[in-house]
Amino acid sequence: SSGSSQMKMKNFFLLFIFCHVSLSVKHSYTDFFTTSTGISNLPEFTIRLLIDDALAVYCDSNKTFEPQRDVEEKLFKGEPQLLEKYIQLCFERLPNFFKTTLNTLMKHLNQSGGVHVLQILLGCEWDENTGEVVGFLQYGYDGEDFILLNLNKLTWIPLKPQAVAVKQILDADEAIMKEFKVYLTEIYPEWLKLHLKYENNSSLRPVPPSVSLLQKTPSSPVSCHATGFYPDRVDMFWRKDGEEIHEDVDHGEILPNHDGTFQMRVDLNISSVKPEDWSRYDCVFQFSGSKDIITKLDKAEIRTNWGTRSEFRAAVIGVVVGLLLLSITGLFIWSNKKKMNGERQIRFHSFLENLFLSCRITHISFKSIHLKSVFILKE
């Protein structure tokens, strides 16, 4: 019948859409560049290369160049010419260009001194199945979105009124825009594929997480926090009486650690949970090929920064966060991707909340902070 045929076509269409979406595998190559003025005792610039949101390479103005994973160690041994290109980019091309850009911004914003920070995100996203490549380049200035490059139209798009005058200057240098387009849509994708090739050939095995219950104050939500797991294909949720719950639950993003592993958290609002009902709740971490990790909601298991030594802990945490803020407030992550005039707009937002989650509890673990660059992504 006609109705039956239409239903079959509808089901086929939905199946086609589902298969198309599920088969899409995207990878990203992202450089985070930071330079500043008015801040002493810190590197003049830092660059972090992330492959699929995992830190792969770190370099700075102190001539530090550090592969962060075994994958990159093997890559640079097997591809020495790529290592030479990376070193040239880290210590010559990118710093020289972007330090000049910072001076240009300050000049046209009538800023002769003080503390100012320029952050640049540049890279590409490659769809493994379709071959589609999307390049992106965006500037953040003093912690806010500032301007981005539309690679299709080769023009700069202001994200703040103050960026309009700067746009005219940047638009005048068409050669630089064309060079960026070549790097972001041709060269970077090829480098990304090399990283992925060595990653696929490496012996990266699944790594289980460390799971903790964290709480800032007695009235705060209880965070179920898992860190140190690999890969990032995991699930974590709260249950009540063995059934997954969604009400009063806030799911955080899966975020990268500096060592190539990942972290995530799921918060449970306990304001309406009676003390006698706590035992009915548990947090479940599901990991492919592994047994579920179940953590009971138990006051004795919660790590807090309140209690007899809370003032001391708060003071220490305040110092840590203050140092991080002074060290260029470099805790920004690429997320909330939005289409804007045909290009991806990258939102800069502070990663401090997630740092707090790791550092604000009964002790501060510095093993997760790269001591040569205290403003590293996450922990």
Short mmCIF file of N, CA and C in Angstrom, two decimals, residues 109-168:
data_model
loop_
_atom_site.label_atom_id
_atom_site.label_comp_id
_atom_site.label_asym_id
_atom_site.label_seq_id
_atom_site.Cartn_x
_atom_site.Cartn_y
_atom_site.Cartn_z
N LEU A 109 45.07 49.92 19.46
CA LEU A 109 44.13 50.03 20.58
C LEU A 109 44.61 51.06 21.59
N ASN A 110 45.65 51.83 21.18
CA ASN A 110 46.21 52.90 22.02
C ASN A 110 46.66 52.38 23.38
N GLN A 111 47.34 51.25 23.37
CA GLN A 111 47.86 50.66 24.60
C GLN A 111 49.39 50.68 24.53
N SER A 112 49.99 51.50 25.37
CA SER A 112 51.44 51.65 25.32
C SER A 112 52.17 50.73 26.28
N GLY A 113 51.45 50.14 27.23
CA GLY A 113 52.09 49.27 28.21
C GLY A 113 51.06 48.47 28.97
N GLY A 114 51.50 47.90 30.10
CA GLY A 114 50.60 47.11 30.92
C GLY A 114 50.61 45.64 30.53
N VAL A 115 49.77 44.87 31.21
CA VAL A 115 49.68 43.43 30.95
C VAL A 115 48.65 43.18 29.85
N HIS A 116 49.10 42.58 28.77
CA HIS A 116 48.20 42.23 27.66
C HIS A 116 48.58 40.85 27.14
N VAL A 117 47.57 40.10 26.73
CA VAL A 117 47.77 38.71 26.32
C VAL A 117 47.11 38.47 24.96
N LEU A 118 47.88 37.93 24.04
CA LEU A 118 47.35 37.51 22.74
C LEU A 118 47.38 35.99 22.69
N GLN A 119 46.24 35.40 22.38
CA GLN A 119 46.14 33.94 22.24
C GLN A 119 45.60 33.62 20.85
N ILE A 120 46.21 32.66 20.22
CA ILE A 120 45.82 32.28 18.87
C ILE A 120 45.53 30.80 18.83
N LEU A 121 44.41 30.45 18.22
CA LEU A 121 44.10 29.05 17.95
C LEU A 121 44.11 28.88 16.44
N LEU A 122 44.94 28.01 15.95
CA LEU A 122 44.98 27.75 14.52
C LEU A 122 45.15 26.25 14.30
N GLY A 123 44.49 25.77 13.28
CA GLY A 123 44.58 24.35 13.00
C GLY A 123 43.53 23.90 12.01
N CYS A 124 43.18 22.63 12.08
CA CYS A 124 42.22 22.09 11.12
C CYS A 124 41.47 20.92 11.73
N GLU A 125 40.34 20.62 11.12
CA GLU A 125 39.57 19.42 11.45
C GLU A 125 39.43 18.61 10.17
N TRP A 126 39.72 17.32 10.26
CA TRP A 126 39.70 16.45 9.08
C TRP A 126 38.74 15.31 9.31
N ASP A 127 37.83 15.12 8.37
CA ASP A 127 36.87 14.02 8.42
C ASP A 127 37.51 12.82 7.73
N GLU A 128 37.77 11.80 8.50
CA GLU A 128 38.46 10.61 7.99
C GLU A 128 37.69 9.91 6.89
N ASN A 129 36.36 10.00 6.92
CA ASN A 129 35.54 9.28 5.94
C ASN A 129 35.28 10.07 4.67
N THR A 130 34.99 11.35 4.82
CA THR A 130 34.66 12.16 3.64
C THR A 130 35.88 12.88 3.07
N GLY A 131 36.94 13.00 3.88
CA GLY A 131 38.11 13.74 3.43
C GLY A 131 37.98 15.24 3.57
N GLU A 132 36.84 15.70 4.08
CA GLU A 132 36.62 17.14 4.22
C GLU A 132 37.59 17.74 5.24
N VAL A 133 38.15 18.88 4.90
CA VAL A 133 39.06 19.60 5.79
C VAL A 133 38.50 20.98 6.07
N VAL A 134 38.45 21.36 7.33
CA VAL A 134 38.01 22.70 7.73
C VAL A 134 39.14 23.33 8.53
N GLY A 135 39.70 24.41 8.01
CA GLY A 135 40.76 25.12 8.73
C GLY A 135 40.17 26.22 9.60
N PHE A 136 40.89 26.62 10.63
CA PHE A 136 40.41 27.70 11.49
C PHE A 136 41.59 28.49 12.04
N LEU A 137 41.36 29.77 12.23
CA LEU A 137 42.34 30.67 12.83
C LEU A 137 41.59 31.77 13.55
N GLN A 138 41.82 31.90 14.84
CA GLN A 138 41.12 32.91 15.62
C GLN A 138 42.04 33.50 16.67
N TYR A 139 41.88 34.81 16.89
CA TYR A 139 42.65 35.50 17.91
C TYR A 139 41.77 35.76 19.13
N GLY A 140 42.35 35.57 20.31
CA GLY A 140 41.74 36.02 21.55
C GLY A 140 42.66 37.07 22.14
N TYR A 141 42.10 38.17 22.63
CA TYR A 141 42.93 39.25 23.18
C TYR A 141 42.46 39.58 24.58
N ASP A 142 43.37 39.52 25.53
CA ASP A 142 43.06 39.78 26.94
C ASP A 142 41.88 38.92 27.41
N GLY A 143 41.86 37.67 26.97
CA GLY A 143 40.88 36.71 27.47
C GLY A 143 39.53 36.74 26.79
N GLU A 144 39.39 37.48 25.69
CA GLU A 144 38.10 37.55 25.00
C GLU A 144 38.26 37.28 23.51
N ASP A 145 37.18 36.76 22.88
CA ASP A 145 37.18 36.60 21.43
C ASP A 145 37.49 37.95 20.80
N PHE A 146 38.33 37.94 19.75
CA PHE A 146 38.70 39.22 19.14
C PHE A 146 38.42 39.27 17.64
N ILE A 147 39.02 38.35 16.90
CA ILE A 147 38.86 38.37 15.44
C ILE A 147 39.19 36.99 14.89
N LEU A 148 38.55 36.61 13.78
CA LEU A 148 38.85 35.32 13.16
C LEU A 148 38.97 35.48 11.65
N LEU A 149 39.65 34.52 11.04
CA LEU A 149 39.87 34.55 9.60
C LEU A 149 38.88 33.64 8.89
N ASN A 150 38.14 34.21 7.93
CA ASN A 150 37.28 33.43 7.06
C ASN A 150 38.14 32.94 5.90
N LEU A 151 38.47 31.65 5.92
CA LEU A 151 39.38 31.11 4.91
C LEU A 151 38.75 31.02 3.54
N ASN A 152 37.43 30.92 3.48
CA ASN A 152 36.76 30.83 2.18
C ASN A 152 36.82 32.16 1.43
N LYS A 153 36.58 33.24 2.17
CA LYS A 153 36.55 34.57 1.54
C LYS A 153 37.85 35.34 1.72
N LEU A 154 38.79 34.77 2.47
CA LEU A 154 40.06 35.44 2.78
C LEU A 154 39.81 36.86 3.29
N THR A 155 39.08 36.93 4.36
CA THR A 155 38.83 38.20 5.02
C THR A 155 38.69 37.95 6.52
N TRP A 156 39.02 38.96 7.31
CA TRP A 156 38.94 38.84 8.75
C TRP A 156 37.59 39.32 9.25
N ILE A 157 37.07 38.62 10.27
CA ILE A 157 35.75 38.93 10.81
C ILE A 157 35.91 39.42 12.25
N PRO A 158 35.61 40.69 12.53
CA PRO A 158 35.74 41.20 13.90
C PRO A 158 34.71 40.54 14.81
N LEU A 159 35.14 40.22 16.01
CA LEU A 159 34.24 39.66 17.02
C LEU A 159 33.99 40.66 18.15
N LYS A 160 34.67 41.80 18.06
CA LYS A 160 34.47 42.90 19.01
C LYS A 160 34.55 44.20 18.23
N PRO A 161 33.87 45.25 18.69
CA PRO A 161 33.94 46.55 18.00
C PRO A 161 35.37 47.06 17.85
N GLN A 162 36.22 46.80 18.86
CA GLN A 162 37.59 47.29 18.80
C GLN A 162 38.39 46.62 17.69
N ALA A 163 37.90 45.48 17.20
CA ALA A 163 38.64 44.74 16.18
C ALA A 163 38.39 45.24 14.76
N VAL A 164 37.43 46.15 14.60
CA VAL A 164 37.09 46.64 13.26
C VAL A 164 38.28 47.34 12.62
N ALA A 165 38.95 48.21 13.38
CA ALA A 165 40.10 48.93 12.83
C ALA A 165 41.25 47.98 12.52
N VAL A 166 41.42 46.97 13.35
CA VAL A 166 42.49 45.99 13.13
C VAL A 166 42.19 45.15 11.90
N LYS A 167 40.93 44.88 11.63
CA LYS A 167 40.53 44.11 10.45
C LYS A 167 41.08 44.73 9.17
N GLN A 168 40.99 46.04 9.07
CA GLN A 168 41.45 46.73 7.86
C GLN A 168 42.94 46.50 7.63
#
